[in-house]
Amino acid sequence: MGHEVIEPGATLGMLGSGQLGRMFAIAARRLGYRVHVLSPDRDSPTGQVADLEVTAAYEDLEAVAQFARGVSVVTYEFENVPAPTALEAARHAPLRPGGHVLEVTQQRVREKSFLRDAGIPVTPFWPVDSRADLDAALTTSGFPAVLKTAGGGYDGKGQALLRSMADVEAQWPAFEGIESILEAFIDFTCEVSVVGARGLDGTFVSYGPIQNSHANHILDISFVPAAVDARVATEAVEIARAVLEELDVVGVLCVELFVTRDGRVLVNELAPRPHNSGHLTIDAYVTCQFEQQVRAVCGLPLGAAEALRPAAMANLLGELWANGEPRWDRALELSDVKLHLYGKAAARPGRKMGHLTALGGTPEAAVARVLEARSVLPRPS
Ligand code: AMP
């Protein structure tokens, strides 16, 4: 293949210890790798299935250096890895995707500017560093518009929908002094994502588009194939290919997209790692997004990203635990439904605790089946 392959048996390093790291570690172990994980947590979702769990602050560069020296490659499962941490890791082991990918994707203004400059269609946006910036941006955007903090937000945190000047007055104090971005409100028909993988040799494969629906700004249901026409599907995949190529990604990156009423496809945001919407690839595709991440960061050939059947995924959030441990036995009575739990001890509302996947003859049937399985879980109050 013209470059060094990190062979099965080697040790892979994961920064971050949530469910994405856990599913990476499971895929890596299946391929015969060892996995070390570093995060500030103990007995974490990833640590429970890793060969070594290092508990250290990301800012502890001595611990990061020691960690990176002990592995053949370092990857990550979230985009808010601090820049000095990424730099330190990269001094001792290949960091894949590279630090430049983190730099672009961890700040919304940089991310959207990169997309615009690369000629990739993106939600119209205006950087906002002051109230004057916001007022000026609103004269162009009009109402409604969406104000977001530029860094650190996820699952709708640090976002405000502005419908009028009254909303601006009410919401601005929470953004004052914080680097922010104003976005045009997109009247979308649907939201889709494309999870792409790119190898060390530049090979690209993708899943999708996957169609997503959110509840309270958190992903709720994903299904494939998305209910979009062939042109939209092709455009979504070509956008993802362009993003991975422009960013020279080695690994997995998810592109979240809006499909507008007039059939345009616009990027909402990027996630430089496997994505919640891609969890259905574990049960419904020849190669899942996590195995693809292993293959890509190890310089191996990518796997076939072919769908076996239409499929749907439903997230299991902490509120399902309101009256105690959910009735797993009842969901599993639907014997074709697959249950994935992340090993998290505390079930807080909104926290992603696990997911269910169902296959079906059609995406509608798969969605109905996964919703049926989820509906039997809660204990009555
Ligand atoms: P984000 O954290 O940027 O992915 O936003 C979370 C969710 O909020 C998205 O998946 C959309 O459902 C909604 N949203 C975010 N930005 C916009 C926008 N500019 N226009 C319409 N809806 C949006």
Tab-separated table of C-alpha atoms and ligand atoms in Angstrom:
chain	number	residue	atom	x	y	z
A	1	MET	CA	0.000	0.000	0.000
A	2	GLY	CA	3.048	2.273	-0.030
A	3	HIS	CA	2.802	3.332	3.617
A	4	GLU	CA	3.184	1.773	7.013
A	5	VAL	CA	0.261	-0.297	8.234
A	6	ILE	CA	-0.470	-0.538	11.948
A	7	GLU	CA	-1.069	-4.270	12.145
A	8	PRO	CA	-3.598	-6.056	14.364
A	9	GLY	CA	-1.926	-6.766	17.703
A	10	ALA	CA	-0.750	-3.147	17.980
A	11	THR	CA	-2.132	-0.761	20.600
A	12	LEU	CA	-4.433	2.108	19.593
A	13	GLY	CA	-4.855	5.256	21.702
A	14	MET	CA	-8.224	6.945	22.223
A	15	LEU	CA	-8.637	10.455	23.681
A	16	GLY	CA	-12.080	10.627	25.288
A	17	SER	CA	-13.905	7.805	27.016
A	18	GLY	CA	-17.618	8.028	26.126
A	19	GLN	CA	-19.797	5.697	24.079
A	20	LEU	CA	-18.067	6.553	20.798
A	21	GLY	CA	-14.739	5.429	22.256
A	22	ARG	CA	-16.418	2.336	23.656
A	23	MET	CA	-17.799	1.256	20.284
A	24	PHE	CA	-14.411	2.024	18.672
A	25	ALA	CA	-12.690	-0.157	21.281
A	26	ILE	CA	-15.122	-3.021	20.690
A	27	ALA	CA	-14.484	-2.851	16.920
A	28	ALA	CA	-10.713	-2.610	17.494
A	29	ARG	CA	-10.671	-5.627	19.805
A	30	ARG	CA	-12.656	-7.655	17.292
A	31	LEU	CA	-9.852	-6.945	14.817
A	32	GLY	CA	-7.230	-8.044	17.352
A	33	TYR	CA	-5.953	-4.658	18.520
A	34	ARG	CA	-5.358	-3.466	22.052
A	35	VAL	CA	-6.874	-0.151	23.137
A	36	HIS	CA	-5.647	2.446	25.643
A	37	VAL	CA	-7.920	5.332	26.589
A	38	LEU	CA	-7.172	8.660	28.278
A	39	SER	CA	-9.796	10.904	29.862
A	40	PRO	CA	-10.453	12.561	33.237
A	41	ASP	CA	-12.968	9.822	34.119
A	42	ARG	CA	-12.767	6.478	35.866
A	43	ASP	CA	-14.723	3.325	34.984
A	44	SER	CA	-15.818	5.114	31.827
A	45	PRO	CA	-17.832	3.610	28.939
A	46	THR	CA	-14.572	3.188	26.994
A	47	GLY	CA	-12.418	2.272	29.994
A	48	GLN	CA	-14.697	-0.674	30.771
A	49	VAL	CA	-13.802	-2.341	27.464
A	50	ALA	CA	-10.237	-1.033	26.992
A	51	ASP	CA	-6.966	-2.742	27.899
A	52	LEU	CA	-5.836	0.325	29.839
A	53	GLU	CA	-7.770	3.290	31.223
A	54	VAL	CA	-5.585	6.299	32.016
A	55	THR	CA	-7.366	8.811	34.230
A	56	ALA	CA	-5.797	12.252	33.724
A	57	ALA	CA	-6.840	15.770	32.815
A	58	TYR	CA	-6.427	16.572	29.113
A	59	GLU	CA	-4.283	19.497	30.279
A	60	ASP	CA	-1.816	17.092	31.982
A	61	LEU	CA	0.651	17.103	29.088
A	62	GLU	CA	3.095	14.778	30.861
A	63	ALA	CA	0.342	12.146	31.116
A	64	VAL	CA	-0.651	12.782	27.484
A	65	ALA	CA	2.985	12.327	26.346
A	66	GLN	CA	3.360	9.091	28.288
A	67	PHE	CA	0.033	7.847	26.921
A	68	ALA	CA	0.969	8.651	23.308
A	69	ARG	CA	4.389	6.990	23.664
A	70	GLY	CA	2.623	3.768	24.594
A	71	VAL	CA	0.448	3.478	21.462
A	72	SER	CA	0.927	3.200	17.672
A	73	VAL	CA	-1.646	5.852	16.761
A	74	VAL	CA	-3.819	8.336	18.649
A	75	THR	CA	-7.380	9.184	17.662
A	76	TYR	CA	-10.251	10.883	19.469
A	77	GLU	CA	-13.973	10.581	20.004
A	78	PHE	CA	-14.877	14.233	20.527
A	79	GLU	CA	-13.811	17.503	18.939
A	80	ASN	CA	-13.082	19.518	22.064
A	81	VAL	CA	-9.670	17.969	22.669
A	82	PRO	CA	-7.608	21.044	23.686
A	83	ALA	CA	-5.087	22.148	21.043
A	84	PRO	CA	-2.025	21.720	23.330
A	85	THR	CA	-3.167	18.155	24.115
A	86	ALA	CA	-3.481	17.308	20.418
A	87	LEU	CA	-0.061	18.863	19.724
A	88	GLU	CA	1.592	16.933	22.531
A	89	ALA	CA	0.026	13.632	21.443
A	90	ALA	CA	1.139	14.257	17.846
A	91	ARG	CA	4.766	14.644	18.991
A	92	HIS	CA	4.840	11.037	20.155
A	93	ALA	CA	2.482	9.163	17.805
A	94	PRO	CA	0.574	9.832	14.595
A	95	LEU	CA	-2.627	11.763	15.451
A	96	ARG	CA	-5.473	10.832	13.091
A	97	PRO	CA	-7.397	12.828	11.993
A	98	GLY	CA	-4.682	15.515	12.308
A	99	GLY	CA	-4.726	18.483	14.681
A	100	HIS	CA	-5.786	20.853	11.888
A	101	VAL	CA	-9.107	18.951	11.670
A	102	LEU	CA	-9.729	19.574	15.375
A	103	GLU	CA	-8.800	23.232	14.993
A	104	VAL	CA	-11.355	23.751	12.219
A	105	THR	CA	-14.174	21.701	13.716
A	106	GLN	CA	-14.046	22.912	17.304
A	107	GLN	CA	-15.073	26.459	16.511
A	108	ARG	CA	-18.185	27.219	14.452
A	109	VAL	CA	-16.877	30.409	12.796
A	110	ARG	CA	-13.675	28.666	11.670
A	111	GLU	CA	-15.689	25.626	10.528
A	112	LYS	CA	-18.191	27.596	8.476
A	113	SER	CA	-15.505	29.912	7.056
A	114	PHE	CA	-13.503	26.875	5.954
A	115	LEU	CA	-16.588	25.421	4.225
A	116	ARG	CA	-17.458	28.690	2.502
A	117	ASP	CA	-13.854	29.218	1.340
A	118	ALA	CA	-13.759	25.660	-0.018
A	119	GLY	CA	-16.886	26.373	-2.079
A	120	ILE	CA	-18.989	23.941	-0.037
A	121	PRO	CA	-22.623	25.032	0.489
A	122	VAL	CA	-23.120	26.080	4.111
A	123	THR	CA	-25.795	27.797	6.189
A	124	PRO	CA	-25.401	31.605	5.807
A	125	PHE	CA	-23.548	32.910	8.891
A	126	TRP	CA	-22.111	36.021	10.509
A	127	PRO	CA	-19.453	36.095	13.265
A	128	VAL	CA	-20.766	37.907	16.357
A	129	ASP	CA	-18.355	39.362	18.916
A	130	SER	CA	-20.468	42.258	20.114
A	131	ARG	CA	-24.013	43.546	20.249
A	132	ALA	CA	-23.153	45.840	17.322
A	133	ASP	CA	-22.084	42.787	15.273
A	134	LEU	CA	-25.373	41.080	16.124
A	135	ASP	CA	-27.514	44.075	15.176
A	136	ALA	CA	-25.631	44.463	11.892
A	137	ALA	CA	-25.943	40.737	11.108
A	138	LEU	CA	-29.669	40.763	11.843
A	139	THR	CA	-30.254	43.529	9.304
A	140	THR	CA	-28.981	41.086	6.640
A	141	SER	CA	-30.309	37.801	8.031
A	142	GLY	CA	-33.699	39.065	9.189
A	143	PHE	CA	-35.836	37.026	11.594
A	144	PRO	CA	-35.927	34.207	12.494
A	145	ALA	CA	-32.220	33.545	13.005
A	146	VAL	CA	-30.222	31.265	15.274
A	147	LEU	CA	-27.526	32.587	17.632
A	148	LYS	CA	-24.942	30.018	18.752
A	149	THR	CA	-21.782	30.140	20.834
A	150	ALA	CA	-18.830	29.566	18.506
A	151	GLY	CA	-17.064	26.998	20.685
A	152	GLY	CA	-17.930	24.126	22.959
A	153	GLY	CA	-21.639	23.697	22.145
A	154	TYR	CA	-23.303	20.365	21.487
A	155	ASP	CA	-26.824	18.929	21.489
A	156	GLY	CA	-28.329	22.409	21.206
A	157	LYS	CA	-26.474	23.826	24.221
A	158	GLY	CA	-25.501	27.474	23.755
A	159	GLN	CA	-28.158	28.139	21.095
A	160	ALA	CA	-31.031	30.594	20.898
A	161	LEU	CA	-33.731	30.965	18.266
A	162	LEU	CA	-34.354	34.682	17.658
A	163	ARG	CA	-37.796	35.504	16.272
A	164	SER	CA	-37.960	39.193	17.157
A	165	MET	CA	-36.103	42.068	18.825
A	166	ALA	CA	-37.746	40.997	22.089
A	167	ASP	CA	-35.953	37.632	21.796
A	168	VAL	CA	-32.697	39.469	21.085
A	169	GLU	CA	-33.061	41.562	24.263
A	170	ALA	CA	-33.909	38.479	26.315
A	171	GLN	CA	-31.166	36.225	24.926
A	172	TRP	CA	-28.224	38.566	24.333
A	173	PRO	CA	-27.002	38.720	27.977
A	174	ALA	CA	-26.184	34.976	27.841
A	175	PHE	CA	-23.931	35.562	24.794
A	176	GLU	CA	-22.321	38.873	25.840
A	177	GLY	CA	-18.520	38.479	25.917
A	178	ILE	CA	-18.618	35.018	24.280
A	179	GLU	CA	-17.457	34.474	20.682
A	180	SER	CA	-20.640	33.629	18.808
A	181	ILE	CA	-22.135	33.122	15.373
A	182	LEU	CA	-25.475	34.149	13.909
A	183	GLU	CA	-26.970	31.771	11.369
A	184	ALA	CA	-29.894	32.198	9.026
A	185	PHE	CA	-32.773	30.012	10.179
A	186	ILE	CA	-33.087	27.200	7.662
A	187	ASP	CA	-36.642	26.110	6.894
A	188	PHE	CA	-35.569	22.540	6.185
A	189	THR	CA	-37.695	19.633	4.959
A	190	CYS	CA	-35.349	17.196	6.621
A	191	GLU	CA	-31.981	16.771	8.282
A	192	VAL	CA	-29.576	14.156	6.997
A	193	SER	CA	-26.024	13.165	7.803
A	194	VAL	CA	-23.298	11.500	5.818
A	195	VAL	CA	-20.654	9.608	7.773
A	196	GLY	CA	-17.531	9.458	5.637
A	197	ALA	CA	-14.296	7.550	6.097
A	198	ARG	CA	-11.016	8.298	4.367
A	199	GLY	CA	-7.962	6.078	4.347
A	200	LEU	CA	-4.283	7.000	4.529
A	201	ASP	CA	-4.133	6.510	0.747
A	202	GLY	CA	-7.058	8.902	0.143
A	203	THR	CA	-9.727	6.242	-0.470
A	204	PHE	CA	-13.196	7.522	0.485
A	205	VAL	CA	-16.289	5.572	1.470
A	206	SER	CA	-19.500	6.844	3.030
A	207	TYR	CA	-22.736	5.843	4.695
A	208	GLY	CA	-25.766	7.687	3.812
A	209	PRO	CA	-27.395	9.922	3.680
A	210	ILE	CA	-28.901	8.915	7.010
A	211	GLN	CA	-32.100	10.786	7.942
A	212	ASN	CA	-32.303	12.253	11.429
A	213	SER	CA	-34.956	13.686	13.685
A	214	HIS	CA	-34.266	15.535	16.914
A	215	ALA	CA	-36.210	16.009	20.126
A	216	ASN	CA	-35.186	18.915	22.381
A	217	HIS	CA	-32.131	19.481	20.129
A	218	ILE	CA	-30.867	15.946	20.829
A	219	LEU	CA	-30.813	13.275	18.133
A	220	ASP	CA	-33.807	10.998	18.658
A	221	ILE	CA	-34.283	8.774	15.587
A	222	SER	CA	-32.086	7.979	12.590
A	223	PHE	CA	-33.010	5.795	9.644
A	224	VAL	CA	-31.740	4.605	6.273
A	225	PRO	CA	-32.232	5.012	3.459
A	226	ALA	CA	-33.158	8.685	3.856
A	227	ALA	CA	-36.389	9.823	2.200
A	228	VAL	CA	-34.625	12.122	-0.272
A	229	ASP	CA	-34.418	11.932	-4.038
A	230	ALA	CA	-31.361	10.567	-5.826
A	231	ARG	CA	-29.988	14.021	-6.704
A	232	VAL	CA	-30.071	15.162	-3.063
A	233	ALA	CA	-28.470	11.886	-1.944
A	234	THR	CA	-25.669	12.247	-4.482
A	235	GLU	CA	-25.102	15.885	-3.553
A	236	ALA	CA	-24.920	15.027	0.162
A	237	VAL	CA	-22.301	12.339	-0.471
A	238	GLU	CA	-20.292	14.604	-2.789
A	239	ILE	CA	-20.303	17.336	-0.130
A	240	ALA	CA	-18.985	14.836	2.424
A	241	ARG	CA	-16.304	13.657	0.018
A	242	ALA	CA	-15.231	17.272	-0.597
A	243	VAL	CA	-15.068	17.986	3.157
A	244	LEU	CA	-12.930	14.928	3.936
A	245	GLU	CA	-10.640	15.665	0.998
A	246	GLU	CA	-10.292	19.400	1.675
A	247	LEU	CA	-9.509	18.681	5.335
A	248	ASP	CA	-7.237	15.755	4.375
A	249	VAL	CA	-9.024	13.619	6.973
A	250	VAL	CA	-7.549	10.242	7.843
A	251	GLY	CA	-10.319	8.616	9.846
A	252	VAL	CA	-14.050	9.160	10.100
A	253	LEU	CA	-15.938	12.467	9.891
A	254	CYS	CA	-19.677	13.133	9.891
A	255	VAL	CA	-21.282	15.952	7.926
A	256	GLU	CA	-24.684	17.096	9.233
A	257	LEU	CA	-26.823	18.651	6.522
A	258	PHE	CA	-30.094	20.480	6.016
A	259	VAL	CA	-32.220	19.729	2.959
A	260	THR	CA	-34.180	22.916	2.192
A	261	ARG	CA	-37.701	23.176	0.758
A	262	ASP	CA	-36.266	24.218	-2.597
A	263	GLY	CA	-34.026	21.135	-2.690
A	264	ARG	CA	-30.695	22.679	-1.664
A	265	VAL	CA	-28.283	20.758	0.539
A	266	LEU	CA	-26.445	22.901	3.136
A	267	VAL	CA	-23.889	21.892	5.745
A	268	ASN	CA	-24.975	22.570	9.330
A	269	GLU	CA	-21.939	21.174	11.111
A	270	LEU	CA	-19.053	18.736	11.078
A	271	ALA	CA	-18.040	16.123	13.645
A	272	PRO	CA	-14.501	14.730	13.131
A	273	ARG	CA	-15.364	11.242	14.408
A	274	PRO	CA	-18.095	8.617	14.196
A	275	HIS	CA	-21.536	10.064	14.890
A	276	ASN	CA	-24.661	9.108	16.805
A	277	SER	CA	-26.576	8.908	13.516
A	278	GLY	CA	-24.118	6.268	12.311
A	279	HIS	CA	-24.755	3.843	15.167
A	280	LEU	CA	-27.154	1.907	12.951
A	281	THR	CA	-24.167	0.957	10.784
A	282	ILE	CA	-23.179	-1.568	13.494
A	283	ASP	CA	-26.183	-3.787	12.794
A	284	ALA	CA	-27.204	-2.729	9.299
A	285	TYR	CA	-23.999	-2.433	7.232
A	286	VAL	CA	-21.240	-4.788	6.121
A	287	THR	CA	-18.660	-2.606	7.924
A	288	CYS	CA	-19.697	-0.264	10.752
A	289	GLN	CA	-18.449	3.296	11.257
A	290	PHE	CA	-16.260	2.231	14.198
A	291	GLU	CA	-14.501	-0.574	12.313
A	292	GLN	CA	-14.027	1.939	9.508
A	293	GLN	CA	-12.385	4.339	12.002
A	294	VAL	CA	-10.025	1.546	13.128
A	295	ARG	CA	-9.169	0.624	9.558
A	296	ALA	CA	-8.619	4.244	8.501
A	297	VAL	CA	-6.384	5.305	11.402
A	298	CYS	CA	-4.361	2.076	11.061
A	299	GLY	CA	-3.707	2.576	7.340
A	300	LEU	CA	-5.695	-0.551	6.425
A	301	PRO	CA	-8.010	-0.842	3.414
A	302	LEU	CA	-11.492	0.473	4.218
A	303	GLY	CA	-14.385	-1.996	4.460
A	304	ALA	CA	-17.460	-2.187	2.254
A	305	ALA	CA	-20.006	0.396	3.429
A	306	GLU	CA	-22.919	-1.464	1.924
A	307	ALA	CA	-26.320	-1.503	3.670
A	308	LEU	CA	-27.718	-4.948	4.447
A	309	ARG	CA	-31.312	-3.733	4.908
A	310	PRO	CA	-33.279	-0.579	5.713
A	311	ALA	CA	-32.728	0.214	9.398
A	312	ALA	CA	-33.628	2.609	12.209
A	313	MET	CA	-31.985	3.648	15.463
A	314	ALA	CA	-33.660	5.143	18.539
A	315	ASN	CA	-31.625	6.794	21.277
A	316	LEU	CA	-32.171	5.805	24.901
A	317	LEU	CA	-31.827	8.905	27.077
A	318	GLY	CA	-31.555	9.133	30.846
A	319	GLU	CA	-35.228	10.070	31.348
A	320	LEU	CA	-36.165	6.459	30.541
A	321	TRP	CA	-34.744	5.628	33.963
A	322	ALA	CA	-37.187	7.948	35.774
A	323	ASN	CA	-38.882	5.045	37.583
A	324	GLY	CA	-35.931	2.685	37.739
A	325	GLU	CA	-34.030	0.435	35.363
A	326	PRO	CA	-35.962	0.059	32.065
A	327	ARG	CA	-37.579	-3.279	31.193
A	328	TRP	CA	-34.844	-4.630	28.911
A	329	ASP	CA	-36.461	-8.063	28.885
A	330	ARG	CA	-39.606	-6.595	27.366
A	331	ALA	CA	-37.779	-4.790	24.554
A	332	LEU	CA	-35.747	-7.915	23.862
A	333	GLU	CA	-38.966	-9.887	23.422
A	334	LEU	CA	-38.982	-8.165	20.034
A	335	SER	CA	-36.300	-10.651	19.109
A	336	ASP	CA	-35.067	-8.891	15.971
A	337	VAL	CA	-34.302	-5.609	17.809
A	338	LYS	CA	-30.729	-4.967	18.938
A	339	LEU	CA	-29.958	-3.326	22.294
A	340	HIS	CA	-26.764	-1.321	22.887
A	341	LEU	CA	-25.983	0.038	26.366
A	342	TYR	CA	-22.997	2.221	27.157
A	343	GLY	CA	-22.203	1.248	30.737
A	344	LYS	CA	-22.930	4.671	32.247
A	345	ALA	CA	-23.652	4.578	35.961
A	346	ALA	CA	-25.795	7.701	36.387
A	347	ALA	CA	-28.881	8.231	34.198
A	348	ARG	CA	-29.384	11.997	34.002
A	349	PRO	CA	-32.150	13.436	31.783
A	350	GLY	CA	-30.790	14.078	28.278
A	351	ARG	CA	-27.780	11.813	28.801
A	352	LYS	CA	-27.203	9.268	26.037
A	353	MET	CA	-27.329	5.897	27.821
A	354	GLY	CA	-27.755	3.526	24.891
A	355	HIS	CA	-29.664	2.914	21.682
A	356	LEU	CA	-31.850	0.384	19.905
A	357	THR	CA	-31.557	-0.665	16.274
A	358	ALA	CA	-34.173	-2.424	14.154
A	359	LEU	CA	-33.995	-3.610	10.564
A	360	GLY	CA	-37.039	-3.759	8.300
A	361	GLY	CA	-38.289	-4.281	4.780
A	362	THR	CA	-38.670	-0.497	4.467
A	363	PRO	CA	-37.299	2.417	6.514
A	364	GLU	CA	-40.856	3.114	7.763
A	365	ALA	CA	-41.163	-0.460	9.032
A	366	ALA	CA	-37.765	-0.220	10.735
A	367	VAL	CA	-38.737	3.073	12.434
A	368	ALA	CA	-42.060	1.602	13.595
A	369	ARG	CA	-40.299	-1.454	14.995
A	370	VAL	CA	-37.624	0.497	16.893
A	371	LEU	CA	-40.277	2.841	18.353
A	372	GLU	CA	-42.332	-0.161	19.415
A	373	ALA	CA	-39.302	-1.595	21.233
A	374	ARG	CA	-38.595	1.710	22.971
A	375	SER	CA	-42.227	2.158	24.006
A	376	VAL	CA	-42.243	-0.976	26.190
A	377	LEU	CA	-39.175	0.092	28.195
A	378	PRO	CA	-40.278	2.633	30.820
A	379	ARG	CA	-41.557	1.406	34.170
A	380	PRO	CA	-44.908	2.977	35.003
A	381	SER	CA	-44.916	5.557	37.806
B	1	AMP	P1	-26.398	22.071	16.008
B	1	AMP	O1	-25.892	21.968	17.425
B	1	AMP	O2	-25.808	23.210	15.268
B	1	AMP	O3	-26.273	20.759	15.270
B	1	AMP	O4	-27.981	22.325	16.110
B	1	AMP	C1	-28.838	21.378	16.690
B	1	AMP	C2	-30.162	21.346	15.956
B	1	AMP	O5	-30.806	22.635	16.005
B	1	AMP	C3	-30.025	21.047	14.470
B	1	AMP	O6	-29.908	19.666	14.230
B	1	AMP	C4	-31.320	21.656	13.933
B	1	AMP	O7	-32.419	20.791	14.164
B	1	AMP	C5	-31.467	22.913	14.762
B	1	AMP	N1	-30.769	24.027	14.069
B	1	AMP	C6	-29.506	24.393	14.264
B	1	AMP	N2	-29.149	25.423	13.455
B	1	AMP	C7	-30.215	25.718	12.709
B	1	AMP	C8	-30.490	26.676	11.669
B	1	AMP	N3	-29.557	27.556	11.241
B	1	AMP	N4	-31.716	26.668	11.117
B	1	AMP	C9	-32.678	25.790	11.536
B	1	AMP	N5	-32.479	24.877	12.513
B	1	AMP	C10	-31.277	24.827	13.096
